Amino acid sequence: MSPPDGAARADNQTEQAGETALASRFAQVRAATLLLTTPLSAEDQTVQSMPDCSPVKWHQAHTAWFFETFLLIPNDPNYRPFDPLFGYLFNSYYETVGPRRPRPERGLVTRPSLSEVRAYRRHVDEAMASFLAGPLGRDPDIAALVELGLSHEQQHQELILMDVLHLFAQMPGHPAYRPVAATQSPDPGPMGFVDFAGGLVEIGHDGAGFAFDNETPRHTTRLAPYRLADRLVTNAEWLGFMADGGYTRAEFWLSDGWAKAREEAWSHPIYWVETEDGGWGEMSLGGLSPLDLNAPVAHLSYYEADAYARWAGKRLPTESEWERAAAGLSTEVGGLDLDRLAPLSASGSEPGLRQMFGSLWQWTASSYAPYPGFRPDAGAVGEYNGKFMINQMVLRGGCCATPPGHVRASYRNFFYPHQRWMFSGLRLAEDAPAAACDEHFRDDVIEGLSASPKRLPSKYFYDERGSALFEAICELPEYYPTRTETALLAEAAPQVAAYISDNAALIEFGSGASTKTRLLLDAAPQVGVYIPMDISPDALAQAQAALKADYPNLEVAPLLADFTKPIALPAAADGRPRTGFFPGSTIGNFPPDEAVEFLQVARRLLGQGAQFIVGADLVKDEAVLVAAYDDSQGVTAHFNLNLLGRINRELDGDIDLAGFGHRALWNAKESRMEMHLVSRCDQSFTVAGQRFSMRAGETIHSENSYKFTLDGFAGLAARAGWRVGAQWVSPDPAFAVFLLQAW
């Protein structure tokens, strides 16, 4: 049956739009190549500064040769090659296409002239315009090959800028490719690290849109918990490496890297220039300028990046770790900007991972090898990646010379480990199971015991013993919050569940044993994945095992992380609507300003359109409150004292637990319950090698638990960009569950 005329016109318009879009993109990409050459003379475009580089004239001809060889000659019987010799001169690596000019000799090709190469490009462009307007221009296989050719040309656009910079760096006078305004990068602030959970993750291109064949097939790999630096290493930090003898100490270098560094006398990054006053300048596409200390260090070989990571006590990330961290981040940052032509710097005010895309290609610890199940594309176009997957290392993220729209999280760039002329930098990584938590624990404990008055963060209550003690507290007759909240959730669960979208990710902050979560999971079978988040690996492991046994069809993706620090969600949350869950009145452990900050962080993490289910204890009679935090059986006292026991166990402490007592009190002015550890006598003790003293009666403030009114909590949430969409309140002793919705 023929479609109605209107449908036929719509189909025809869709086809024409597709043709127009592809032809327009073809013209745009081809014009962008010529735009990059406008600051260059004909002589600039003929010279080859080293075998790894190619003359700009050659890049222009080779990208035309690609369309001529792989599209026009095989598919257009009316096409006439511009010059049969060009197939030899401008082939790169394609053995099946025929012989080629050796790469190191490309700079000896003074003929054809630049004007002839430009004529060649016009000849190919005119033929391609007619070809794309014809019937084959609508063939999906032809369109895919055109897209491959355009992405290939964008690669050469980046190479043009790389090769020009290397060429100009060899010239007296340090000429600029293009003058750019001198700017000083902002202070990026101290380097932080973002935690990522381990587990099974999917890596590789997902099939949406264009990708090179080396990005496929998408496959599953296992990651151990790890941490990524939140920004790239800076020039100032690299100077520290140099000052500590980084280029002269063999212990930091791989054997081949050390040999190469000695052979070529490396003592600083390739484009650094020592100035007359003993300082440093840096050669860039804008010419020679004073070294920008806050800018990311650039143009590093793999050997240099790896040596720095070893010197810093870290390592380079694997490409799987990098891709997992980059999933979901915007690629529309940085990249080629002719008015900047410099790596994107990090701003100290930006949360989470910075400079992941569009600043510098980032070395990974992964060798360039095929993914499991890889098969090269059919024909000559599949030859390139298939035969070069050896002896090179993978880089990720794009750079300041990468054309807009060219990069993606799965994109795999690759260079030999000794090469330095590309726009390459480094991001540090490290393993992060217990060691990372211990480091935070130690630092926070030392800081808290050094303060006046002394304090300890309540989040460290929950090691394996602490978690078990808290479970016992929840069973005490005096401790109403868990019992009251559980009853409230059990009654309201169907109403709460109605707000949760199909296939949603349910993300619990501070999940512990995930007991209350079951009430939601039972009422909301539409949940697609449950992500429990906790700083206790033991609690996570036990909760995951129990949930998998009771909910065999539910995907559980545990996240070992401190939700008070920058984190990224597991890949299982990608593309799903998100609902956060924060029961237990833990929000009351934050001072009001920090509670607002936490709610803001949660809003950013959960994303646009997210919801957040939060439990909050309400103000009530003082006697009820004090009894809940100082029970008659002394379980809460043991829970409080276990924090000192944990310090002894994990931080080599010698604290006498018998020298401390437990105190709970109601602070009406601040509307909070407080827990303290009270020194029974004058005493001193050692923690992590540091000595501390306390007087009799002096306390360590170990917990605050703020209590709220309904209006007060709504106001707190509003300050963080949430509004109360619904609320459920229990009978006395009153407890509330709020459904927050992002504005």
PDB file of N, CA and C in Angstrom, residues 253-262 266 303:
ATOM      1  N   TRP A 253      61.853   6.146  36.682  1.00  0.00           N
ATOM      2  CA  TRP A 253      61.663   5.964  35.242  1.00  0.00           C
ATOM      3  C   TRP A 253      61.608   4.495  34.852  1.00  0.00           C
ATOM      4  N   LEU A 254      60.756   4.190  33.874  1.00  0.00           N
ATOM      5  CA  LEU A 254      60.822   2.903  33.210  1.00  0.00           C
ATOM      6  C   LEU A 254      62.164   2.799  32.488  1.00  0.00           C
ATOM      7  N   SER A 255      62.661   1.593  32.313  1.00  0.00           N
ATOM      8  CA  SER A 255      63.997   1.408  31.749  1.00  0.00           C
ATOM      9  C   SER A 255      64.129   2.048  30.369  1.00  0.00           C
ATOM     10  N   ASP A 256      63.152   1.787  29.476  1.00  0.00           N
ATOM     11  CA  ASP A 256      63.217   2.373  28.138  1.00  0.00           C
ATOM     12  C   ASP A 256      63.097   3.888  28.195  1.00  0.00           C
ATOM     13  N   GLY A 257      62.279   4.382  29.115  1.00  0.00           N
ATOM     14  CA  GLY A 257      62.134   5.825  29.252  1.00  0.00           C
ATOM     15  C   GLY A 257      63.406   6.479  29.742  1.00  0.00           C
ATOM     16  N   TRP A 258      64.074   5.845  30.699  1.00  0.00           N
ATOM     17  CA  TRP A 258      65.336   6.382  31.207  1.00  0.00           C
ATOM     18  C   TRP A 258      66.382   6.433  30.093  1.00  0.00           C
ATOM     19  N   ALA A 259      66.432   5.366  29.279  1.00  0.00           N
ATOM     20  CA  ALA A 259      67.379   5.348  28.166  1.00  0.00           C
ATOM     21  C   ALA A 259      67.070   6.455  27.161  1.00  0.00           C
ATOM     22  N   LYS A 260      65.799   6.646  26.859  1.00  0.00           N
ATOM     23  CA  LYS A 260      65.417   7.698  25.908  1.00  0.00           C
ATOM     24  C   LYS A 260      65.721   9.081  26.484  1.00  0.00           C
ATOM     25  N   ALA A 261      65.419   9.296  27.755  1.00  0.00           N
ATOM     26  CA  ALA A 261      65.684  10.593  28.379  1.00  0.00           C
ATOM     27  C   ALA A 261      67.171  10.905  28.366  1.00  0.00           C
ATOM     28  N   ARG A 262      68.023   9.886  28.581  1.00  0.00           N
ATOM     29  CA  ARG A 262      69.469  10.102  28.544  1.00  0.00           C
ATOM     30  C   ARG A 262      69.934  10.342  27.104  1.00  0.00           C
ATOM     31  N   TRP A 266      66.808  14.841  27.950  1.00  0.00           N
ATOM     32  CA  TRP A 266      65.614  15.506  28.478  1.00  0.00           C
ATOM     33  C   TRP A 266      65.913  16.085  29.864  1.00  0.00           C
ATOM     34  N   TYR A 303      56.634   8.401  29.051  1.00  0.00           N
ATOM     35  CA  TYR A 303      57.689   8.134  30.014  1.00  0.00           C
ATOM     36  C   TYR A 303      57.770   9.237  31.075  1.00  0.00           C
TER      37      TYR A 303
END
